[in-house]
CSV table of C-alpha atoms in Angstrom, one decimal:
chain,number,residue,atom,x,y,z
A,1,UNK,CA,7.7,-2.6,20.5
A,2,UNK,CA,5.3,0.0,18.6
A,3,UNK,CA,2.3,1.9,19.2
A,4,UNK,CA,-1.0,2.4,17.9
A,5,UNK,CA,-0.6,5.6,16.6
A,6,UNK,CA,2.6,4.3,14.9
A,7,UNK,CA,1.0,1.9,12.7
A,8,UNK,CA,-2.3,4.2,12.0
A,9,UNK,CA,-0.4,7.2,10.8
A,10,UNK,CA,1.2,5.2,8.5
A,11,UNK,CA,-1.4,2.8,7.1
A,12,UNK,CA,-3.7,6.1,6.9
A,13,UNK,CA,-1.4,7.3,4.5
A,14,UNK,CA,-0.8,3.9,2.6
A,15,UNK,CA,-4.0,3.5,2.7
A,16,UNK,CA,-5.9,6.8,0.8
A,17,UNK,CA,-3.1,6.7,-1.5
A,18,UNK,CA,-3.7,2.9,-2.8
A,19,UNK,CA,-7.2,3.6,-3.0
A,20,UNK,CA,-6.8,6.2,-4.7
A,21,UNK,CA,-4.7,4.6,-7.4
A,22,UNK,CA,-6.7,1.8,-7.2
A,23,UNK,CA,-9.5,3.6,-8.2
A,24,UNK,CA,-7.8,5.6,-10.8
A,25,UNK,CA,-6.3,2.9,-12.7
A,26,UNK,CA,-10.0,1.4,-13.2
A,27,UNK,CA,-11.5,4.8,-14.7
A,28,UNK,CA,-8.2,5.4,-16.9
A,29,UNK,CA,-8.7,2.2,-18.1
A,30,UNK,CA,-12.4,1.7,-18.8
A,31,UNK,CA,-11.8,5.1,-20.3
A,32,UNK,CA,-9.6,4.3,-22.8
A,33,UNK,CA,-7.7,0.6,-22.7
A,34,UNK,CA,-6.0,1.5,-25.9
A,35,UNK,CA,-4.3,4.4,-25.0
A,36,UNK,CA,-3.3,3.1,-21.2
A,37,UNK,CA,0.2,3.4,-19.4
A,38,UNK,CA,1.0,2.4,-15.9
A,39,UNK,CA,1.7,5.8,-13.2
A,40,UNK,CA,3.0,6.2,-10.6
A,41,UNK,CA,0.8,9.2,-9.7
A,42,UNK,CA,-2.5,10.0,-10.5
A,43,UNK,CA,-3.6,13.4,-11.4
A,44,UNK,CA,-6.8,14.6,-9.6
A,45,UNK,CA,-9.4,16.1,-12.2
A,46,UNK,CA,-11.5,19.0,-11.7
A,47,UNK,CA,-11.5,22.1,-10.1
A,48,UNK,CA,-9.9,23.8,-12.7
A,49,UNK,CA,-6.7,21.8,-11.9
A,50,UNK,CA,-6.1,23.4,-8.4
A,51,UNK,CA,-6.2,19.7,-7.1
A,52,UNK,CA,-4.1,18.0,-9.8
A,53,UNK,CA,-1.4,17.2,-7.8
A,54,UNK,CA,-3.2,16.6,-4.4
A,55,UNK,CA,-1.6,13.1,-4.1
A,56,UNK,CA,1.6,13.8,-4.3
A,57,UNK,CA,1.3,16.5,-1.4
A,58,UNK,CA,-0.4,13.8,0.6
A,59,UNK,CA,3.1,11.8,-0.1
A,60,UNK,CA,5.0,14.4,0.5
A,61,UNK,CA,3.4,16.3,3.5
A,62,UNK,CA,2.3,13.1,5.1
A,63,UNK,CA,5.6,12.0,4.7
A,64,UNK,CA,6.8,15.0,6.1
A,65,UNK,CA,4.9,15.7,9.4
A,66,UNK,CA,5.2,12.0,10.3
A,67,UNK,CA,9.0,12.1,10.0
A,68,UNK,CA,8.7,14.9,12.5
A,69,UNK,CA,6.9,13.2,14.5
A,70,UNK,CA,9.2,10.6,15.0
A,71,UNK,CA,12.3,12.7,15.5
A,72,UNK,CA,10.7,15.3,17.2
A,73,UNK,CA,7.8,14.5,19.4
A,74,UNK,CA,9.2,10.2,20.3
A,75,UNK,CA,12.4,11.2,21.0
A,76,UNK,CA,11.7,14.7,22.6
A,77,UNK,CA,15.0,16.0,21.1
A,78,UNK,CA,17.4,13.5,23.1
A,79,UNK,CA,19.4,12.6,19.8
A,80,UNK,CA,22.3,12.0,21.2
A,81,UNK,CA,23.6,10.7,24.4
A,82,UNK,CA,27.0,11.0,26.0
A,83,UNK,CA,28.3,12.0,22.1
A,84,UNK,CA,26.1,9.1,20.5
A,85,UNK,CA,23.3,8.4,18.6
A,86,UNK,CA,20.7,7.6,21.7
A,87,UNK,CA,20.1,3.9,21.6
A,88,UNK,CA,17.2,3.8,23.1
A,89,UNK,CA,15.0,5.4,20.4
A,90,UNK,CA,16.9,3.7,17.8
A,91,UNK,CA,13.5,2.6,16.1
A,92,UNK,CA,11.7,6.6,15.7
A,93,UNK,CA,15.4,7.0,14.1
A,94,UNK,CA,14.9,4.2,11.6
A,95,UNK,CA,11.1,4.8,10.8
A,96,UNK,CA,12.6,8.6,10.2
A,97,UNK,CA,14.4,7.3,7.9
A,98,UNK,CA,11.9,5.2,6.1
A,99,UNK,CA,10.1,8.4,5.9
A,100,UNK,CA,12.4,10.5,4.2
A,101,UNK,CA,12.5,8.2,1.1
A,102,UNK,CA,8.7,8.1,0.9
A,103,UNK,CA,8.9,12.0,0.9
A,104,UNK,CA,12.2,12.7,-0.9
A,105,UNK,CA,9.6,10.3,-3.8
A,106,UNK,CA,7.0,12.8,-3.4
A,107,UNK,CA,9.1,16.0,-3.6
A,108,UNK,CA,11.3,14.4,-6.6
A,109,UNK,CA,8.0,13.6,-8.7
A,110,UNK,CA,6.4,17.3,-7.7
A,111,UNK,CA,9.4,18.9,-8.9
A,112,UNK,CA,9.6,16.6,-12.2
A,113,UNK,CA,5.7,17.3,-12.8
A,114,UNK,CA,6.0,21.2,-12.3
A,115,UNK,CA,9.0,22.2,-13.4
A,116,UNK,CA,10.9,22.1,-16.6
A,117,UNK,CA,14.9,21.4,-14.8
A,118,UNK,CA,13.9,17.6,-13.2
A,119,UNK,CA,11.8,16.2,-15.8
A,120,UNK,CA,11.8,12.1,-15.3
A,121,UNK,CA,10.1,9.5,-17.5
A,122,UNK,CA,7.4,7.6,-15.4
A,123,UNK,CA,9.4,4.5,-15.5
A,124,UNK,CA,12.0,6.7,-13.6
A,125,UNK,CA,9.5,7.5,-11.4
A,126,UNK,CA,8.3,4.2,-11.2
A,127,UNK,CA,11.9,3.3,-10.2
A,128,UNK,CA,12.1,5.8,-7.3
A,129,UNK,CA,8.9,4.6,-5.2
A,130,UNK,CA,10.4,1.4,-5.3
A,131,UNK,CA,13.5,2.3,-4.2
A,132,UNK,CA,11.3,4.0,-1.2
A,133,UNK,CA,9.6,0.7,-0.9
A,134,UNK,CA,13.1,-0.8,-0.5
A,135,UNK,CA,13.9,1.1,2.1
A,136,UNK,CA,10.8,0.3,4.3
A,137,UNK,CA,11.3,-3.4,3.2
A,138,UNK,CA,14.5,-3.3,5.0
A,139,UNK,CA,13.5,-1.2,7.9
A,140,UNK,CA,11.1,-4.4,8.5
A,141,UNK,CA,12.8,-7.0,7.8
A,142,UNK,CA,15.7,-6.4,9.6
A,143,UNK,CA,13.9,-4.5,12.6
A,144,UNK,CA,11.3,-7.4,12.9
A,145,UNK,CA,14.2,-9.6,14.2
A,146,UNK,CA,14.0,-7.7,17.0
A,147,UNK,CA,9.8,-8.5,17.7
A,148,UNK,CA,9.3,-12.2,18.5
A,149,UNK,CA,6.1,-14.4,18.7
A,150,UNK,CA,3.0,-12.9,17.5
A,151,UNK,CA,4.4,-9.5,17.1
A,152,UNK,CA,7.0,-10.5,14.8
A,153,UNK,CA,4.7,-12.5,12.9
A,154,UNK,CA,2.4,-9.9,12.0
A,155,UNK,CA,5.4,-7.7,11.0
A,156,UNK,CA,6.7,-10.7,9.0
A,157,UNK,CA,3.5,-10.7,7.0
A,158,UNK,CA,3.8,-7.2,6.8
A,159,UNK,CA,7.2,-6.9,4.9
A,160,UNK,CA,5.6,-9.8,2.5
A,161,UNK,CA,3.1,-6.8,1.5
A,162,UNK,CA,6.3,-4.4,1.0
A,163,UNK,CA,7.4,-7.4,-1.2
A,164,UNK,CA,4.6,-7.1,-3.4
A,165,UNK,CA,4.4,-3.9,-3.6
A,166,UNK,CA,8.4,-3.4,-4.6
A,167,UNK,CA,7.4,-5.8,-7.0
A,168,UNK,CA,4.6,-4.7,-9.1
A,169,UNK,CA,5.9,-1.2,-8.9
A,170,UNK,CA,9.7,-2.2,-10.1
A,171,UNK,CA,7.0,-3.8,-12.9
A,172,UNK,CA,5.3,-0.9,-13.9
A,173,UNK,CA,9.0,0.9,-14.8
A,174,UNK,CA,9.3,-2.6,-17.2
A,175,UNK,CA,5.2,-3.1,-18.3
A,176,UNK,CA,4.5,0.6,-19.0
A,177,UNK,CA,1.4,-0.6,-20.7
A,178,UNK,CA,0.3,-2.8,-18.5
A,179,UNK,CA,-3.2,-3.0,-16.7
A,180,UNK,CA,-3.0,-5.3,-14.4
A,181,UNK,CA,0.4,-4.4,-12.9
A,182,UNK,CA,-0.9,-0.9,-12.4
A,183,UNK,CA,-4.0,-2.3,-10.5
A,184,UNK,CA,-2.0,-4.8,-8.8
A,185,UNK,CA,0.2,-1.7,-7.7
A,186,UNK,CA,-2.9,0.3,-5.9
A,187,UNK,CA,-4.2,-3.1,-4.6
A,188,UNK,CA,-0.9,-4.0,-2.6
A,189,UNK,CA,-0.3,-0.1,-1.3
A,190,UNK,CA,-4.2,-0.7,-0.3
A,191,UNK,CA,-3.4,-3.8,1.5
A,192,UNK,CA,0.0,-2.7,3.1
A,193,UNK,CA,-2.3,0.4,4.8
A,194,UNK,CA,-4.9,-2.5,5.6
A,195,UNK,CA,-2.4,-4.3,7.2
A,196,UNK,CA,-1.1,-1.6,9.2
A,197,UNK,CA,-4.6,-1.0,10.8
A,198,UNK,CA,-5.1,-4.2,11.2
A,199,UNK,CA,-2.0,-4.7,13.4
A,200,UNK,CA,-2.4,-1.4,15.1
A,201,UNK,CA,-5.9,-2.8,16.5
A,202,UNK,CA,-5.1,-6.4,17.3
A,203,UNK,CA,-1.6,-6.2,18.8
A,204,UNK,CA,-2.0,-2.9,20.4
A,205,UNK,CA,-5.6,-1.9,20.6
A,206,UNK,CA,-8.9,-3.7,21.6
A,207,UNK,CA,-8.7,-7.2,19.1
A,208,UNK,CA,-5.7,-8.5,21.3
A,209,UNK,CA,-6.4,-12.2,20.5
A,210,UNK,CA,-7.0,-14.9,23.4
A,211,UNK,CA,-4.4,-16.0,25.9
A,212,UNK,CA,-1.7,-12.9,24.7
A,213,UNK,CA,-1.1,-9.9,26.6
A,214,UNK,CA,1.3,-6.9,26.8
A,215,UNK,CA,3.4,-7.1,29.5
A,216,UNK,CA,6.7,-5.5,30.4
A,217,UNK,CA,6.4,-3.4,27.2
A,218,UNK,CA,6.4,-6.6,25.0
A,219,UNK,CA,3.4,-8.8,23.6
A,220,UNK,CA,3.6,-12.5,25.4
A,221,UNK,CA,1.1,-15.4,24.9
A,222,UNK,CA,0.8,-17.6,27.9
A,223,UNK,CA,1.7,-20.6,26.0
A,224,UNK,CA,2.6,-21.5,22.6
A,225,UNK,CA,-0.7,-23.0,21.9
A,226,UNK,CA,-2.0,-19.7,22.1
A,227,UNK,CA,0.8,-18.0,20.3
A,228,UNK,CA,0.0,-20.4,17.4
A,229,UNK,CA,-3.7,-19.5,17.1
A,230,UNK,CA,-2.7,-15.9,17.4
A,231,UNK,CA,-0.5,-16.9,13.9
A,232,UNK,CA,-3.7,-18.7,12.6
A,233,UNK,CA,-5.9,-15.2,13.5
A,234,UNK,CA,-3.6,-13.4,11.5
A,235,UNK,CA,-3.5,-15.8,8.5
A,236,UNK,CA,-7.2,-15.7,8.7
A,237,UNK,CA,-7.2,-11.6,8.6
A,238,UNK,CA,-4.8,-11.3,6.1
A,239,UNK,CA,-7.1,-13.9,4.0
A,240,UNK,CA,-10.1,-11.8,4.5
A,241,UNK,CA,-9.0,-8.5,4.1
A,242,UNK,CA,-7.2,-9.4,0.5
A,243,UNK,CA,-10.8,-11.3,-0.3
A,244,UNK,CA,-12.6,-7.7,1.0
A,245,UNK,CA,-10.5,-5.8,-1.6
A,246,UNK,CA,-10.8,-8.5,-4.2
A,247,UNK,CA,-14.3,-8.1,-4.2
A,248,UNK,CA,-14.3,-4.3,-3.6
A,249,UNK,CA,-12.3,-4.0,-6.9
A,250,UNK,CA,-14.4,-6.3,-9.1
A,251,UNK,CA,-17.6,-3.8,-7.9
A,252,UNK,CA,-15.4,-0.8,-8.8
A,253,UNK,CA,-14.8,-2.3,-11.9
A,254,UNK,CA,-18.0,-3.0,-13.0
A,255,UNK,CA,-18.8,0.4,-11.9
A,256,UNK,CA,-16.2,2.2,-13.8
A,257,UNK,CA,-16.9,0.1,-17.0
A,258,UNK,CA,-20.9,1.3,-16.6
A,259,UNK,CA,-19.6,5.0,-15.5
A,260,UNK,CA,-17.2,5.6,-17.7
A,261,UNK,CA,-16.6,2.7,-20.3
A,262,UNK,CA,-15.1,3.8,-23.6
A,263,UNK,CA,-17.2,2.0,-26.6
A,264,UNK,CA,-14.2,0.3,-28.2
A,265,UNK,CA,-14.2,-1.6,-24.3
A,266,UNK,CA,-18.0,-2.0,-24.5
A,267,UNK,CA,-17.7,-3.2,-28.2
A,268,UNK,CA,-15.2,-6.1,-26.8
A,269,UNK,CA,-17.0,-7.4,-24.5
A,270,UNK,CA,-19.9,-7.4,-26.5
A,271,UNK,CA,-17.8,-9.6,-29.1
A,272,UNK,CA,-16.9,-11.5,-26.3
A,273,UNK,CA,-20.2,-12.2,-25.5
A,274,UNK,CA,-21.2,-13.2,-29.2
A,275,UNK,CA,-18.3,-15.5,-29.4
A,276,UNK,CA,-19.5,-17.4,-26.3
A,277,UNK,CA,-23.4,-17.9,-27.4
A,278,UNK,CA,-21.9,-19.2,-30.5
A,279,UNK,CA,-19.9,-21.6,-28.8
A,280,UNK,CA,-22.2,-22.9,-26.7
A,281,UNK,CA,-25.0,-23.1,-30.1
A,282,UNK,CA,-22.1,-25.1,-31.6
A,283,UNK,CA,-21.7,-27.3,-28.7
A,284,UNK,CA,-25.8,-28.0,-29.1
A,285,UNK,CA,-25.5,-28.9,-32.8
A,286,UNK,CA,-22.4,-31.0,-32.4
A,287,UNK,CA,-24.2,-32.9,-29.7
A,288,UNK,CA,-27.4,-33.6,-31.7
């Protein structure tokens, strides 16, 4: 079973970063859409540069202190036990794990952007986060055998959100130009750190649904009526939280366009525009 504070840490972190790039892929884009490539990083502008790599050390130092925490402070140093890997906190081991790939990406792509001996294309780059996202995909799916009823349904839809973002990022390596598989890239990191609150609060915080409990260190519904509208609950989350950042990234959009539009996007839609009235004028004549 988890904890609260093991899905918040996380999600936290999956959460600013997807944002983040979420955000950044919108300005870079109304910007300038001609010149646009897909990254796997985004540079953070201003202050002379002193932040410019602020994401990656969230990636990395994140990473970092929450791999120590679950070697360190979970397993309170019991690593092995009578010469063996100690079974019973098998899963801090595996999430440890997880979290070395997410920070061996963060250290590999700091030490390809600052120094001249690692130098990476992006696609390469692109390549490594996904093979971090592999990792955690694996973690899930093969650890979420050992949840059952509503717990291991809400990991289930969980490692469908790894599945996306494995995805979209293995398709920024191949669509270096691409828009929308850049922005599809933030928006599933956003979601995965969504998802992780989400099941933080309802499975092990305060939005426990109806007729489940924990008991005995495990999360039990009383029947499997109730176990069934506990599934439905988390269909119905899932739903509303990708419809929240649907909409969230349509307003961003149209902000970014107003913000920071480059006129060769403003002069597109503006043809756009032009092209439709005259449609619809034709449409009026053909009629009459």
């Amino acid at each position: 079973m988890g904890s609260f504070m093991g899905h918040v840490l996380p999600g936290t972190l999956f959460l600013l970063v997807g944002l983040w790039h979420t955000w950044s892929s919108l300005v870079r884009h109304a910007s300038n859409p001609k010149s646009f490539r897909v990254r796997v990083w985004n540079p953070v502008p201003g202050c002379d540069g002193r932040f410019k790599y602020l994401e990656l050390y969230v990636v990395a130092i994140g990473a970092f202190i929450d791999m120590c925490i679950e070697l360190m402070y979970s397993t309170h140093l019991k690593f092995f036990v009578n010469g063996v890997l100690n079974p019973t906190h098998m899963n801090d081991f595996e999430h440890a794990g997880m979290l070395l790939m997410f920070f061996v990406f963060g250290v590999v792509t700091l030490l390809s952007e600052k120094t001249s001996f690692f130098p990476l294309p992006e696609g390469a780059l692109c390549l490594i986060a996904a093979v971090a996202f592999c990792a955690e995909y694996l973690l899930f799916y093969f650890h979420s055998t050992t949840h059952k009823g509503l717990e291991g349904y809400y990991h289930l839809l969980l490692v469908l959100l790894i599945a996306l973002c494995i995805l979209s990022t293995v398709a920024g390596a191949l669509f270096p130009t691409s828009f929308p598989v850049d922005l599809c890239s933030g928006i599933a990191i956003t979601l995965q750190g969504l998802w992780f609150y989400q099941t933080a609060f309802t499975l092990y915080g305060s939005m426990m649904p109806e007729g489940c409990q924990i008991k005995e260190n495990e999360i039990s519904c009383h029947s499997m009526d109730y176990e069934v509208r506990g599934e439905l609950l988390a269909n119905f989350q899932l739903f509303s939280l990708v419809l929240g950042v649907l909409v969230a990234v349509v307003i961003l959009h149209v902000f970014a366009i107003s913000r920071f539009g480059h006129s060769d996007l403003r002069s597109v839609h503006a043809a756009e525009d032009r092209l439709d009235r005259i449609k619809v004028s034709n449409a009026f004549v053909l009629e009459d």
